[in-house]
Short mmCIF file of C-alpha atoms in Angstrom, two decimals:
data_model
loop_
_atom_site.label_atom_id
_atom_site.label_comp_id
_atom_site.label_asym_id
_atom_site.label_seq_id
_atom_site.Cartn_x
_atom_site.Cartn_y
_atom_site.Cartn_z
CA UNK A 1 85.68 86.98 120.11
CA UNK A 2 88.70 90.00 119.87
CA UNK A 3 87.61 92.92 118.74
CA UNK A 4 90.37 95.48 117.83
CA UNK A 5 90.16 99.39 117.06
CA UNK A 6 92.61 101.68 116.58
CA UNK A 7 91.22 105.33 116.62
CA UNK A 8 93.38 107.78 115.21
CA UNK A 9 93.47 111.39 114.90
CA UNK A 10 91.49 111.55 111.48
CA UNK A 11 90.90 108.35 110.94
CA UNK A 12 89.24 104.82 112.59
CA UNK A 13 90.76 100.73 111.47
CA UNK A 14 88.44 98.06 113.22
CA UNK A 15 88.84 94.53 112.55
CA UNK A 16 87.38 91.04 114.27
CA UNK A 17 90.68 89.22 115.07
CA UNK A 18 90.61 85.93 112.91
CA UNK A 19 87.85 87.34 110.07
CA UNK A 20 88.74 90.00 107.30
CA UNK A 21 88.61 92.55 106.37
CA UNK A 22 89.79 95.39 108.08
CA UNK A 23 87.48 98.32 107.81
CA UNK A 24 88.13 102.39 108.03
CA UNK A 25 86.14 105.06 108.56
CA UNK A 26 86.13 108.87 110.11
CA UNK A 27 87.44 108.54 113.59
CA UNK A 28 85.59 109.01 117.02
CA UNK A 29 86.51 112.24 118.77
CA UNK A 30 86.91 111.08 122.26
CA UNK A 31 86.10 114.70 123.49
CA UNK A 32 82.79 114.88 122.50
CA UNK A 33 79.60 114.18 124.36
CA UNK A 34 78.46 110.97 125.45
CA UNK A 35 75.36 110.77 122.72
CA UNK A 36 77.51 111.81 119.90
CA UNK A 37 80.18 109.11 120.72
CA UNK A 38 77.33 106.63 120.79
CA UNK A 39 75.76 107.78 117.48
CA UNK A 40 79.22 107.16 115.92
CA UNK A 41 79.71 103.83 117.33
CA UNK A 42 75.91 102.63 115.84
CA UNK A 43 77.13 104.22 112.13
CA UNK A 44 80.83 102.56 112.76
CA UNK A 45 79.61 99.04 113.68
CA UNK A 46 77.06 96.92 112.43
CA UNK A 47 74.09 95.61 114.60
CA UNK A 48 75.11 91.51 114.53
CA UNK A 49 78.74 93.02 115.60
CA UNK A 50 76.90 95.23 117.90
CA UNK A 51 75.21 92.25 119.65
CA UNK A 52 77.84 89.89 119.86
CA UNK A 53 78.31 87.55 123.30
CA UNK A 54 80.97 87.73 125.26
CA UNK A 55 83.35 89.99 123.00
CA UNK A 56 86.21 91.40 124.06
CA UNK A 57 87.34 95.01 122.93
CA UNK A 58 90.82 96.09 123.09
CA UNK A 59 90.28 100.17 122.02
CA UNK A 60 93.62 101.79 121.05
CA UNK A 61 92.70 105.88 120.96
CA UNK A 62 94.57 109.61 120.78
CA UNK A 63 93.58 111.49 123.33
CA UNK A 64 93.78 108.69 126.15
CA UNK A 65 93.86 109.59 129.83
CA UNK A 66 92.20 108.41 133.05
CA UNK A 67 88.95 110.59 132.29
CA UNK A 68 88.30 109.26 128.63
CA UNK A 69 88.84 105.89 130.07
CA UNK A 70 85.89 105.83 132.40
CA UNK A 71 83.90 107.80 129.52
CA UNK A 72 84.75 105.57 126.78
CA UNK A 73 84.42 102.37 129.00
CA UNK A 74 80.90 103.36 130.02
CA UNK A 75 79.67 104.36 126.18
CA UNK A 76 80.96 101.15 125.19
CA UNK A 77 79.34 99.04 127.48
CA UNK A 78 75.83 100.72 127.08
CA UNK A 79 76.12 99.97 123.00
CA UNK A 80 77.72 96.65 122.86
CA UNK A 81 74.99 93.96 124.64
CA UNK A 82 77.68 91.95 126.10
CA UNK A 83 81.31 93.06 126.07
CA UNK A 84 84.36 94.01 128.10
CA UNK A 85 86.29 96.49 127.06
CA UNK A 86 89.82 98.02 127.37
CA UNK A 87 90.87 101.31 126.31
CA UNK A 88 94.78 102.08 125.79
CA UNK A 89 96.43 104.82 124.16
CA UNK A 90 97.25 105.02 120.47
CA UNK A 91 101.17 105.19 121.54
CA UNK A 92 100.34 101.51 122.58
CA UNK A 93 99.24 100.21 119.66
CA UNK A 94 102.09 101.43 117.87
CA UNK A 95 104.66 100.00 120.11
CA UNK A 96 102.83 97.03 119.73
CA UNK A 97 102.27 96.62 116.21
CA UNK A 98 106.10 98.19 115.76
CA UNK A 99 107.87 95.83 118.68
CA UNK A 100 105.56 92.98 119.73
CA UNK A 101 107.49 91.96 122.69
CA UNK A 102 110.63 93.60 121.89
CA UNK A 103 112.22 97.04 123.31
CA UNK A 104 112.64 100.19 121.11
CA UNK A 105 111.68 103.59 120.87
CA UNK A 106 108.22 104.39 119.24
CA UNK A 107 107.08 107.74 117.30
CA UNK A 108 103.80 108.44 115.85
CA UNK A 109 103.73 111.25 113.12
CA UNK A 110 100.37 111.34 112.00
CA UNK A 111 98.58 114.62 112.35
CA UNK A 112 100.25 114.86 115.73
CA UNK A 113 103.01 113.58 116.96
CA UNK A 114 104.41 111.76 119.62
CA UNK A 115 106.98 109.35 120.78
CA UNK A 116 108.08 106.83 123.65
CA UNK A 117 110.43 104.17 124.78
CA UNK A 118 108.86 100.58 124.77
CA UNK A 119 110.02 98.22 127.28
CA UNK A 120 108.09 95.34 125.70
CA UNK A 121 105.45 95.90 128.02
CA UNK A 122 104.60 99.24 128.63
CA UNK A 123 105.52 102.90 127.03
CA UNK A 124 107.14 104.79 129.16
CA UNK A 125 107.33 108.39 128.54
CA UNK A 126 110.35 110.32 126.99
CA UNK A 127 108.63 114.19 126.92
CA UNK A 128 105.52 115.09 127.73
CA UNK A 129 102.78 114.95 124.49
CA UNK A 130 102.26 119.06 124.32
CA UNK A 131 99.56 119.17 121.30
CA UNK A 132 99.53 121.54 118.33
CA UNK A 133 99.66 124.21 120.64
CA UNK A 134 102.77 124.10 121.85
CA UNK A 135 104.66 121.12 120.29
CA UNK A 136 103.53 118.24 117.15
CA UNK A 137 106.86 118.96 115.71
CA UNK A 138 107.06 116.55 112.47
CA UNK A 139 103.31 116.20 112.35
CA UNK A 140 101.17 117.13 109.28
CA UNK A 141 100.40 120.00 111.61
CA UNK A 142 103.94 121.17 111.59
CA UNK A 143 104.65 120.81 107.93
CA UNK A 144 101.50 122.66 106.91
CA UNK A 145 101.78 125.53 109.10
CA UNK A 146 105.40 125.76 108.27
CA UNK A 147 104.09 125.96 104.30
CA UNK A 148 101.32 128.53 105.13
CA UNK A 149 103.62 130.65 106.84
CA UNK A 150 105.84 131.09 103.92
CA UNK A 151 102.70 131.49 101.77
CA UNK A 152 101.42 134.01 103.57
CA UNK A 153 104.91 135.68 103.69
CA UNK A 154 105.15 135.53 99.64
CA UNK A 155 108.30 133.21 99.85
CA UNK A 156 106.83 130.39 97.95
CA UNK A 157 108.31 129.71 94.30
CA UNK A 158 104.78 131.13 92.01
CA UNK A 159 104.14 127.40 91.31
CA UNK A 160 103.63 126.38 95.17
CA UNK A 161 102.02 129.75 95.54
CA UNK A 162 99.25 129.08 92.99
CA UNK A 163 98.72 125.58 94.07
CA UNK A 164 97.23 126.67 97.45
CA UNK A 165 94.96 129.24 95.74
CA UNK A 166 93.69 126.49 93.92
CA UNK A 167 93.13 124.16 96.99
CA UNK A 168 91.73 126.76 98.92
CA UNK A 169 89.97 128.90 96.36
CA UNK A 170 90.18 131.79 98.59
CA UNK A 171 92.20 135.09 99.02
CA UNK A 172 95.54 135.22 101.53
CA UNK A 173 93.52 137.35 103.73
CA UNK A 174 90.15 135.18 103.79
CA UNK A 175 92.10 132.01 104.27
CA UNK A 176 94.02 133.62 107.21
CA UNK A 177 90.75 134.84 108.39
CA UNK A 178 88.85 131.34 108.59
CA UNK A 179 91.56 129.50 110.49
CA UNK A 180 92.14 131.50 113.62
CA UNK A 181 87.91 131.86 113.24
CA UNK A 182 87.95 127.88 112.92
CA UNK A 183 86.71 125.94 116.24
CA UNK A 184 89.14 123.16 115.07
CA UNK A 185 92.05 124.26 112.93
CA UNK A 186 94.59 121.53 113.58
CA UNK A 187 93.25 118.76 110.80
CA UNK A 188 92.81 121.70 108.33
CA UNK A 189 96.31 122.68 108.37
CA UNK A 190 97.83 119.60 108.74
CA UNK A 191 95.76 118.47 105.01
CA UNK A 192 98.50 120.94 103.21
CA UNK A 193 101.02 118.66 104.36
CA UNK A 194 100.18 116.88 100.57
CA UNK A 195 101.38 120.22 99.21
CA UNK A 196 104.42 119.45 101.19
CA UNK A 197 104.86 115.82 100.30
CA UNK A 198 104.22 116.76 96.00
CA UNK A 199 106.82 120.14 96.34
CA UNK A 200 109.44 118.01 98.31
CA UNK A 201 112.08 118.16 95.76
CA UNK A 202 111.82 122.17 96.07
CA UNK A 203 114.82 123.57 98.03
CA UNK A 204 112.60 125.93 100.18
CA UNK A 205 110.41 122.67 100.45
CA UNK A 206 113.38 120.46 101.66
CA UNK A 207 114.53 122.76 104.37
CA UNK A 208 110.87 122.91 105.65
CA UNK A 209 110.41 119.14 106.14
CA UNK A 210 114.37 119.24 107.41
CA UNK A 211 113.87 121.23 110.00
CA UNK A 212 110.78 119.85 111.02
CA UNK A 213 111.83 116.29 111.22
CA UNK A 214 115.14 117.18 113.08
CA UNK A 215 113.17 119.13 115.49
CA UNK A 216 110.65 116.60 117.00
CA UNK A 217 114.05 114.28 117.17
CA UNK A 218 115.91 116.94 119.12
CA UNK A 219 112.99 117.27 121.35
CA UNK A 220 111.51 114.07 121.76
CA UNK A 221 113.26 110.39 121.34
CA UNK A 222 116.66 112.63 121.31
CA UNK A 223 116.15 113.04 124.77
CA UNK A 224 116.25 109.40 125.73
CA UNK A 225 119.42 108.16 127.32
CA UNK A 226 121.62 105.94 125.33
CA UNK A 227 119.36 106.49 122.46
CA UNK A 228 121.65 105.30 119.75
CA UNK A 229 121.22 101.80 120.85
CA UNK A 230 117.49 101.23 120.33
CA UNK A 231 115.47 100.65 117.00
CA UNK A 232 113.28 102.94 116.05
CA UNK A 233 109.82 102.63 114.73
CA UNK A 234 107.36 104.81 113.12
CA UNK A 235 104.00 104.88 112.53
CA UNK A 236 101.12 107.21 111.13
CA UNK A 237 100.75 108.52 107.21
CA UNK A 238 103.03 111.65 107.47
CA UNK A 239 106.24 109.10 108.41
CA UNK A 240 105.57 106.60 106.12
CA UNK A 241 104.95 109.08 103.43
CA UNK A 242 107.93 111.22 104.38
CA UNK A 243 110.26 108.32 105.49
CA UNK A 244 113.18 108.56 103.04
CA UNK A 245 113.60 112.50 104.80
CA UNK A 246 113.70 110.89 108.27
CA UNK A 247 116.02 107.61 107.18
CA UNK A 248 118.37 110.39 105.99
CA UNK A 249 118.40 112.28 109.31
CA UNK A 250 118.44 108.83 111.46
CA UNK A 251 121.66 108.11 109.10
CA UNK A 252 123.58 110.63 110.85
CA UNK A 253 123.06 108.89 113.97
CA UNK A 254 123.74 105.34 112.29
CA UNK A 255 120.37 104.72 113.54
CA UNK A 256 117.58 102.51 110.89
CA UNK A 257 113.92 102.53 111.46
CA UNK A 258 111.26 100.63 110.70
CA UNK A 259 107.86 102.80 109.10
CA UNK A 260 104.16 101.23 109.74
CA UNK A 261 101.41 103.56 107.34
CA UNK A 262 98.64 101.69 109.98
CA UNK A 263 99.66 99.85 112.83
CA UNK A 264 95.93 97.74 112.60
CA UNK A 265 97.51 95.37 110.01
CA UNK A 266 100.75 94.71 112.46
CA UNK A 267 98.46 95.00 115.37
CA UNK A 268 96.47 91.80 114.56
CA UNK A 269 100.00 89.71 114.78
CA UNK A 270 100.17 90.75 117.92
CA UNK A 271 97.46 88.93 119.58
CA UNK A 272 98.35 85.87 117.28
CA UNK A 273 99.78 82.76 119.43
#
């Protein structure tokens, strides 16, 4: 029996390939320790899933590299009684679920972002995935910091400007004050990105998620060769929730795209004869 997961930056889609439904829940941080990993996976999956025979676990996770491999591989094995597992990266899945067997150029724009050419096989790297830090342009990230900044520079119309008091319920100062004191402030300022999404008809608004969508295409599937000639797909909540922006910006370039929410749902076809 297939088991699939996709494990995303926020959130986690499981599903036994051939049985429904697909379930979701609070994703694994791959980062963390060994026992809190494990006491995730016993919550996430039940014990007769837990003790299946022979059961074979294709894990599609943020975060992937050759370290989190051998840790992930080993957790996995030590919780599930009889399994083999594979980890890939989430960038796989995507390209996958976008492109089956088929060549384009994939983007994730989730709560990160990220992109890379598909050669029906493989992803193959167009920049180098930077994080928050020092790239995530188009992410939820991106559009919520680009919000806050304005917010805490008193350029929001009063309307946008009252609507993160009320989410927040704190004072400019305070709120500034408990994100650079946060141990993870990434997810927390890519949530304003609904703020974003509900103002988007507001000019200051528009030229926020503008210049943040043209940005991660200048620096990232831009940079591709020949570019023009591929489809594009996209995957993750901020580009389906935000893909009438990028359509408009892709129109420039007479290029169309294709926009998954979750790639679990194409994923499945995938593996499907």
């Amino acid at each position: 029996m297939k088991l699939i997961i996709e494990n995303g930056g926020t959130k986690l889609d499981w599903v036994l390939l051939g049985s429904e439904p697909i379930y979701s829940c609070e994703g694994i941080n791959v980062f963390g320790s060994k026992n809190d990993i494990s006491n995730q996976i016993k919550q996430i999956f039940p014990q007769d899933v837990l003790r299946l025979e022979t059961l074979c676990i294709d894990f599609y996770t943020t975060g992937f590299n050759s370290i989190i491999d051998r840790k992930l591989t080993q957790i996995f094995q030590n919780n599930f009684q009889d399994c083999q597992i594979n980890i890939f990266s989430d960038m796989l899945a995507a390209s996958r679920a976008l492109f089956k067997y088929d060549v384009g150029i994939t983007c994730i724009l989730g709560t990160g972002s990220n992109c890379a050419y598909f050669d029906g096989f493989k992803n193959n790297i167009i920049t180098p995935s930077l994080g928050y830090l020092m790239g995530d342009y188009g992410s939820g990230y991106d559009l919520g910091r680009k919000l806050l900044i304005e917010y805490f520079n008193n350029n929001l119309d009063q309307k946008i400007h009252n609507s993160i008091e009320e989410k927040t319920q704190i004072s400019q100062e305070d709120l500034l004050a408990s994100i650079y004191a946060s141990r993870n402030p990434k997810n927390y300022i890519a949530s304003f990105a609904k703020l974003v999404k509900y103002y988007e008809n507001e000019p200051l608004i528009q030229d926020i998620i503008k210049s943040s969508f043209l940005l991660f295409m200048e620096k990232n599937p831009y940079q591709y060769s020949q570019y023009q000639k591929y489809h594009f797909g996209f995957v993750g909540s901020i580009a389906f929730y935000f893909k009438t922006h990028i359509s408009n910006i892709l129109s420039n370039q007479n290029i169309k795209a294709v926009f998954l929410e979750k790639p679990i749902d194409s994923l499945m076809s995938y593996y499907l004869p």
